[in-house]
């Protein structure tokens, strides 16, 4: 075992460095052991992160028990729910790159031998994983776990219901007292919001790809098992360091395909497409949008968690969790069981004996919700490079739809029209200039989708954007349209009233506008100036790649 940390702890020339360790209270005995970075995103602004100090302490205990020296360092993290609907959301996806860069910075500057990554919410999980595979050092993800669902009027509720309640109040379907009952009860405590939203999607996929221990995606934040997982994660990293099993040994083309299959079975957030593409890019794996439809075509959808259904993450955990889903998929050879994981064991060894405990929560492989997976990619003359929809959260009657475009150049303009009752049955709301460059930052737009759902329009109105939607969105919410308007995409040339044809099963999305008409419109079209021209978002805007490439930095 060759330790990177020897570059800062061993030899005559390293005496000044050792003196700085001694200044922090480390002992010679501690410096003789592997140094393990414990990257904690604990903060007091994100419910999913408010308890990560407890998780990180348990990780450190596990590292010490296994003979290592844990060193905790911080990470930033944006709460997407609090950042929703204003300028703050422009920073969310972009922060993924800052997180990856900062984890790389702290690791390389201080010569850590391995990492235990302690995230929980949306961009923090993929950002940390991107750094691990970029540096290709031993790493384990140990997330904070999902929030329990709340109870409103005797039914389980989560954050998506809260956003929809706003739309219901605007439409006078509920009153002020009912709205207050929602806001005081849907989020009962710490953890990542309780549906199969982006945070829980990525925590489950961390488990599916093998870089997190079994239970990482589904054990509730408040469960004592979460602390035990943290301790075992600390022990696991020492095993990986000892055997020099690195992030790219675990995350590679084959394991990413396992994650894709799990993604389709679980019905994960459409944002998982962005993050899997970005992780693949860092791992040196050639992944593109076509492969998502290939996996969707052969992978059945086994789970309908919120917002697609009434169940939540603690229900999935009770039914057997991710390992039971992987085991079910393996019955039709949809999972490669030979791959090494963070446990030091193979996927097959991990899933052995993990049977589904409730077929109402995880459907049998021979009786799925649908024969196709939870995510679909479409192409057409307004999305030549593709767009993405969470198919499992689309009502059957909206899988195909044709209607007039209602065109808006920002989320704010769209939500104002929705709240004012100007959107009618059959409309196709088009929100543009919200892509990676146009936003900048590719805002997640839960407000408009939830407003439509709360107003009972989610089964009659579609939304299309070059931005993205929250994992909590449901309905025909079609995002990631590429090329985006700010890059000259045809979505920027659409006019009010253009008929948009959506065919999710056929993977097609087109405007009834000829190529000749689009070119004629382009002659007199001026692309909007960037909305933000200062600060690091301006640098992001200049260097970010298209959404079909994962919105990575070029």
GROMACS .gro file of N, CA and C in nm, residues 373-472:
model
  300
  373UNK      N    1  -3.879   0.199  -1.919
  373UNK     CA    2  -3.826   0.265  -1.802
  373UNK      C    3  -3.887   0.400  -1.772
  374UNK      N    4  -3.845   0.458  -1.659
  374UNK     CA    5  -3.907   0.580  -1.608
  374UNK      C    6  -3.867   0.708  -1.679
  375UNK      N    7  -3.762   0.703  -1.761
  375UNK     CA    8  -3.715   0.824  -1.830
  375UNK      C    9  -3.719   0.800  -1.980
  376UNK      N   10  -3.756   0.904  -2.055
  376UNK     CA   11  -3.756   0.896  -2.201
  376UNK      C   12  -3.685   1.018  -2.259
  377UNK      N   13  -3.617   0.996  -2.370
  377UNK     CA   14  -3.552   1.104  -2.445
  377UNK      C   15  -3.624   1.116  -2.579
  378UNK      N   16  -3.649   1.238  -2.621
  378UNK     CA   17  -3.716   1.264  -2.748
  378UNK      C   18  -3.629   1.354  -2.836
  379UNK      N   19  -3.653   1.343  -2.967
  379UNK     CA   20  -3.585   1.427  -3.064
  379UNK      C   21  -3.687   1.483  -3.163
  380UNK      N   22  -3.651   1.593  -3.229
  380UNK     CA   23  -3.739   1.652  -3.329
  380UNK      C   24  -3.687   1.788  -3.372
  381UNK      N   25  -3.769   1.861  -3.446
  381UNK     CA   26  -3.718   1.986  -3.503
  381UNK      C   27  -3.706   2.098  -3.401
  382UNK      N   28  -3.756   2.080  -3.278
  382UNK     CA   29  -3.727   2.179  -3.173
  382UNK      C   30  -3.634   2.122  -3.067
  383UNK      N   31  -3.584   2.000  -3.093
  383UNK     CA   32  -3.487   1.938  -3.002
  383UNK      C   33  -3.401   1.842  -3.084
  384UNK      N   34  -3.325   1.900  -3.177
  384UNK     CA   35  -3.244   1.815  -3.266
  384UNK      C   36  -3.143   1.732  -3.189
  385UNK      N   37  -3.096   1.784  -3.076
  385UNK     CA   38  -2.999   1.711  -2.994
  385UNK      C   39  -3.063   1.648  -2.871
  386UNK      N   40  -3.196   1.646  -2.868
  386UNK     CA   41  -3.266   1.573  -2.763
  386UNK      C   42  -3.328   1.659  -2.654
  387UNK      N   43  -3.423   1.598  -2.582
  387UNK     CA   44  -3.485   1.654  -2.463
  387UNK      C   45  -3.531   1.538  -2.376
  388UNK      N   46  -3.563   1.565  -2.250
  388UNK     CA   47  -3.582   1.458  -2.151
  388UNK      C   48  -3.714   1.478  -2.076
  389UNK      N   49  -3.782   1.365  -2.048
  389UNK     CA   50  -3.903   1.369  -1.968
  389UNK      C   51  -3.903   1.252  -1.871
  390UNK      N   52  -3.957   1.274  -1.751
  390UNK     CA   53  -3.977   1.165  -1.655
  390UNK      C   54  -4.108   1.097  -1.692
  391UNK      N   55  -4.097   0.998  -1.779
  391UNK     CA   56  -4.213   0.933  -1.837
  391UNK      C   57  -4.304   0.870  -1.731
  392UNK      N   58  -4.245   0.815  -1.627
  392UNK     CA   59  -4.323   0.745  -1.525
  392UNK      C   60  -4.414   0.839  -1.447
  393UNK      N   61  -4.391   0.972  -1.455
  393UNK     CA   62  -4.475   1.069  -1.384
  393UNK      C   63  -4.570   1.142  -1.479
  394UNK      N   64  -4.585   1.089  -1.602
  394UNK     CA   65  -4.675   1.149  -1.701
  394UNK      C   66  -4.804   1.067  -1.705
  395UNK      N   67  -4.916   1.134  -1.698
  395UNK     CA   68  -5.045   1.065  -1.707
  395UNK      C   69  -5.057   0.999  -1.845
  396UNK      N   70  -5.121   0.882  -1.854
  396UNK     CA   71  -5.131   0.811  -1.984
  396UNK      C   72  -5.188   0.897  -2.095
  397UNK      N   73  -5.286   0.981  -2.063
  397UNK     CA   74  -5.349   1.064  -2.166
  397UNK      C   75  -5.257   1.174  -2.218
  398UNK      N   76  -5.145   1.199  -2.150
  398UNK     CA   77  -5.053   1.302  -2.197
  398UNK      C   78  -4.928   1.246  -2.264
  399UNK      N   79  -4.922   1.115  -2.281
  399UNK     CA   80  -4.805   1.056  -2.347
  399UNK      C   81  -4.797   1.101  -2.492
  400UNK      N   82  -4.911   1.128  -2.552
  400UNK     CA   83  -4.915   1.196  -2.682
  400UNK      C   84  -5.004   1.318  -2.666
  401UNK      N   85  -4.962   1.427  -2.725
  401UNK     CA   86  -5.036   1.553  -2.707
  401UNK      C   87  -5.000   1.648  -2.820
  402UNK      N   88  -5.099   1.724  -2.863
  402UNK     CA   89  -5.077   1.827  -2.963
  402UNK      C   90  -5.153   1.952  -2.919
  403UNK      N   91  -5.085   2.065  -2.923
  403UNK     CA   92  -5.151   2.188  -2.881
  403UNK      C   93  -5.072   2.311  -2.918
  404UNK      N   94  -5.132   2.428  -2.900
  404UNK     CA   95  -5.066   2.554  -2.936
  404UNK      C   96  -4.961   2.595  -2.835
  405UNK      N   97  -4.852   2.650  -2.885
  405UNK     CA   98  -4.744   2.697  -2.799
  405UNK      C   99  -4.783   2.827  -2.730
  406UNK      N  100  -4.758   2.833  -2.601
  406UNK     CA  101  -4.768   2.957  -2.524
  406UNK      C  102  -4.625   2.990  -2.484
  407UNK      N  103  -4.567   3.091  -2.545
  407UNK     CA  104  -4.421   3.111  -2.542
  407UNK      C  105  -4.381   3.218  -2.440
  408UNK      N  106  -4.282   3.181  -2.356
  408UNK     CA  107  -4.231   3.273  -2.254
  408UNK      C  108  -4.079   3.267  -2.254
  409UNK      N  109  -4.018   3.382  -2.232
  409UNK     CA  110  -3.872   3.392  -2.232
  409UNK      C  111  -3.810   3.386  -2.093
  410UNK      N  112  -3.889   3.350  -1.993
  410UNK     CA  113  -3.836   3.330  -1.859
  410UNK      C  114  -3.939   3.254  -1.777
  411UNK      N  115  -3.891   3.192  -1.670
  411UNK     CA  116  -3.982   3.122  -1.578
  411UNK      C  117  -4.080   3.219  -1.514
  412UNK      N  118  -4.032   3.339  -1.478
  412UNK     CA  119  -4.117   3.436  -1.410
  412UNK      C  120  -4.239   3.472  -1.495
  413UNK      N  121  -4.216   3.495  -1.626
  413UNK     CA  122  -4.327   3.532  -1.714
  413UNK      C  123  -4.428   3.417  -1.725
  414UNK      N  124  -4.376   3.294  -1.732
  414UNK     CA  125  -4.465   3.178  -1.743
  414UNK      C  126  -4.549   3.160  -1.617
  415UNK      N  127  -4.488   3.168  -1.501
  415UNK     CA  128  -4.561   3.142  -1.378
  415UNK      C  129  -4.665   3.252  -1.354
  416UNK      N  130  -4.636   3.374  -1.396
  416UNK     CA  131  -4.734   3.482  -1.382
  416UNK      C  132  -4.859   3.451  -1.463
  417UNK      N  133  -4.840   3.403  -1.585
  417UNK     CA  134  -4.956   3.370  -1.670
  417UNK      C  135  -5.034   3.251  -1.614
  418UNK      N  136  -4.961   3.154  -1.560
  418UNK     CA  137  -5.029   3.038  -1.502
  418UNK      C  138  -5.114   3.082  -1.384
  419UNK      N  139  -5.055   3.159  -1.293
  419UNK     CA  140  -5.128   3.204  -1.174
  419UNK      C  141  -5.246   3.295  -1.211
  420UNK      N  142  -5.233   3.368  -1.322
  420UNK     CA  143  -5.341   3.458  -1.365
  420UNK      C  144  -5.450   3.384  -1.441
  421UNK      N  145  -5.437   3.252  -1.455
  421UNK     CA  146  -5.541   3.173  -1.522
  421UNK      C  147  -5.542   3.187  -1.673
  422UNK      N  148  -5.429   3.227  -1.732
  422UNK     CA  149  -5.424   3.249  -1.877
  422UNK      C  150  -5.386   3.124  -1.957
  423UNK      N  151  -5.348   3.016  -1.887
  423UNK     CA  152  -5.314   2.891  -1.956
  423UNK      C  153  -5.436   2.800  -1.953
  424UNK      N  154  -5.473   2.746  -2.070
  424UNK     CA  155  -5.596   2.669  -2.084
  424UNK      C  156  -5.567   2.524  -2.123
  425UNK      N  157  -5.667   2.440  -2.106
  425UNK     CA  158  -5.657   2.300  -2.147
  425UNK      C  159  -5.605   2.290  -2.289
  426UNK      N  160  -5.507   2.200  -2.310
  426UNK     CA  161  -5.453   2.177  -2.443
  426UNK      C  162  -5.329   2.256  -2.475
  427UNK      N  163  -5.301   2.363  -2.399
  427UNK     CA  164  -5.185   2.448  -2.428
  427UNK      C  165  -5.054   2.372  -2.406
  428UNK      N  166  -4.950   2.419  -2.474
  428UNK     CA  167  -4.813   2.372  -2.452
  428UNK      C  168  -4.730   2.493  -2.409
  429UNK      N  169  -4.698   2.499  -2.281
  429UNK     CA  170  -4.620   2.611  -2.228
  429UNK      C  171  -4.473   2.592  -2.267
  430UNK      N  172  -4.416   2.691  -2.333
  430UNK     CA  173  -4.276   2.687  -2.374
  430UNK      C  174  -4.199   2.792  -2.295
  431UNK      N  175  -4.102   2.747  -2.217
  431UNK     CA  176  -4.019   2.838  -2.138
  431UNK      C  177  -3.877   2.827  -2.189
  432UNK      N  178  -3.824   2.936  -2.244
  432UNK     CA  179  -3.692   2.931  -2.308
  432UNK      C  180  -3.599   3.035  -2.247
  433UNK      N  181  -3.474   3.031  -2.291
  433UNK     CA  182  -3.368   3.113  -2.233
  433UNK      C  183  -3.347   3.081  -2.085
  434UNK      N  184  -3.367   2.953  -2.051
  434UNK     CA  185  -3.341   2.905  -1.915
  434UNK      C  186  -3.243   2.787  -1.917
  435UNK      N  187  -3.170   2.769  -2.028
  435UNK     CA  188  -3.074   2.660  -2.039
  435UNK      C  189  -2.944   2.688  -1.965
  436UNK      N  190  -2.844   2.601  -1.981
  436UNK     CA  191  -2.716   2.622  -1.912
  436UNK      C  192  -2.655   2.759  -1.941
  437UNK      N  193  -2.659   2.800  -2.068
  437UNK     CA  194  -2.606   2.932  -2.104
  437UNK      C  195  -2.710   3.041  -2.088
  438UNK      N  196  -2.833   3.013  -2.129
  438UNK     CA  197  -2.935   3.117  -2.131
  438UNK      C  198  -2.982   3.162  -1.995
  439UNK      N  199  -2.978   3.073  -1.896
  439UNK     CA  200  -3.026   3.109  -1.763
  439UNK      C  201  -2.948   3.223  -1.699
  440UNK      N  202  -2.815   3.218  -1.688
  440UNK     CA  203  -2.742   3.092  -1.699
  440UNK      C  204  -2.770   3.002  -1.579
  441UNK      N  205  -2.734   2.874  -1.593
  441UNK     CA  206  -2.746   2.784  -1.481
  441UNK      C  207  -2.857   2.681  -1.492
  442UNK      N  208  -2.940   2.687  -1.600
  442UNK     CA  209  -3.039   2.583  -1.625
  442UNK      C  210  -3.128   2.563  -1.504
  443UNK      N  211  -3.205   2.666  -1.473
  443UNK     CA  212  -3.289   2.663  -1.352
  443UNK      C  213  -3.385   2.543  -1.351
  444UNK      N  214  -3.403   2.490  -1.231
  444UNK     CA  215  -3.501   2.386  -1.206
  444UNK      C  216  -3.633   2.456  -1.177
  445UNK      N  217  -3.738   2.416  -1.249
  445UNK     CA  218  -3.864   2.492  -1.241
  445UNK      C  219  -3.977   2.406  -1.186
  446UNK      N  220  -3.986   2.402  -1.055
  446UNK     CA  221  -4.094   2.329  -0.989
  446UNK      C  222  -4.219   2.415  -0.975
  447UNK      N  223  -4.202   2.546  -0.971
  447UNK     CA  224  -4.318   2.633  -0.953
  447UNK      C  225  -4.422   2.618  -1.064
  448UNK      N  226  -4.384   2.630  -1.193
  448UNK     CA  227  -4.487   2.619  -1.297
  448UNK      C  228  -4.549   2.480  -1.306
  449UNK      N  229  -4.470   2.374  -1.293
  449UNK     CA  230  -4.527   2.240  -1.302
  449UNK      C  231  -4.622   2.214  -1.186
  450UNK      N  232  -4.583   2.256  -1.068
  450UNK     CA  233  -4.667   2.234  -0.951
  450UNK      C  234  -4.793   2.321  -0.954
  451UNK      N  235  -4.779   2.442  -1.006
  451UNK     CA  236  -4.897   2.528  -1.019
  451UNK      C  237  -5.000   2.463  -1.110
  452UNK      N  238  -4.956   2.407  -1.221
  452UNK     CA  239  -5.048   2.340  -1.313
  452UNK      C  240  -5.111   2.217  -1.247
  453UNK      N  241  -5.027   2.141  -1.173
  453UNK     CA  242  -5.080   2.022  -1.106
  453UNK      C  243  -5.182   2.062  -0.999
  454UNK      N  244  -5.150   2.166  -0.923
  454UNK     CA  245  -5.241   2.211  -0.819
  454UNK      C  246  -5.371   2.265  -0.876
  455UNK      N  247  -5.366   2.319  -0.998
  455UNK     CA  248  -5.485   2.371  -1.064
  455UNK      C  249  -5.558   2.264  -1.146
  456UNK      N  250  -5.511   2.139  -1.134
  456UNK     CA  251  -5.570   2.024  -1.205
  456UNK      C  252  -5.554   2.034  -1.356
  457UNK      N  253  -5.442   2.094  -1.400
  457UNK     CA  254  -5.413   2.107  -1.543
  457UNK      C  255  -5.300   2.016  -1.589
  458UNK      N  256  -5.244   1.935  -1.497
  458UNK     CA  257  -5.128   1.854  -1.533
  458UNK      C  258  -5.163   1.743  -1.632
  459UNK      N  259  -5.293   1.712  -1.650
  459UNK     CA  260  -5.334   1.607  -1.744
  459UNK      C  261  -5.387   1.665  -1.875
  460UNK      N  262  -5.375   1.798  -1.890
  460UNK     CA  263  -5.422   1.862  -2.013
  460UNK      C  264  -5.322   1.961  -2.072
  461UNK      N  265  -5.222   2.001  -1.995
  461UNK     CA  266  -5.124   2.101  -2.039
  461UNK      C  267  -4.983   2.042  -2.030
  462UNK      N  268  -4.903   2.065  -2.134
  462UNK     CA  269  -4.764   2.021  -2.136
  462UNK      C  270  -4.672   2.142  -2.117
  463UNK      N  271  -4.551   2.116  -2.067
  463UNK     CA  272  -4.449   2.219  -2.054
  463UNK      C  273  -4.323   2.173  -2.125
  464UNK      N  274  -4.260   2.265  -2.195
  464UNK     CA  275  -4.135   2.237  -2.265
  464UNK      C  276  -4.037   2.348  -2.231
  465UNK      N  277  -3.913   2.311  -2.201
  465UNK     CA  278  -3.814   2.414  -2.167
  465UNK      C  279  -3.673   2.369  -2.203
  466UNK      N  280  -3.585   2.466  -2.229
  466UNK     CA  281  -3.442   2.435  -2.242
  466UNK      C  282  -3.376   2.440  -2.106
  467UNK      N  283  -3.454   2.473  -2.003
  467UNK     CA  284  -3.409   2.458  -1.865
  467UNK      C  285  -3.440   2.316  -1.819
  468UNK      N  286  -3.469   2.301  -1.692
  468UNK     CA  287  -3.495   2.166  -1.640
  468UNK      C  288  -3.605   2.174  -1.536
  469UNK      N  289  -3.654   2.057  -1.499
  469UNK     CA  290  -3.759   2.049  -1.400
  469UNK      C  291  -3.709   1.977  -1.277
  470UNK      N  292  -3.772   2.005  -1.165
  470UNK     CA  293  -3.739   1.937  -1.041
  470UNK      C  294  -3.777   1.790  -1.051
  471UNK      N  295  -3.707   1.707  -0.974
  471UNK     CA  296  -3.747   1.568  -0.962
  471UNK      C  297  -3.885   1.555  -0.900
  472UNK      N  298  -3.931   1.663  -0.835
  472UNK     CA  299  -4.065   1.664  -0.774
  472UNK      C  300  -4.173   1.702  -0.875
   0.00000   0.00000   0.00000
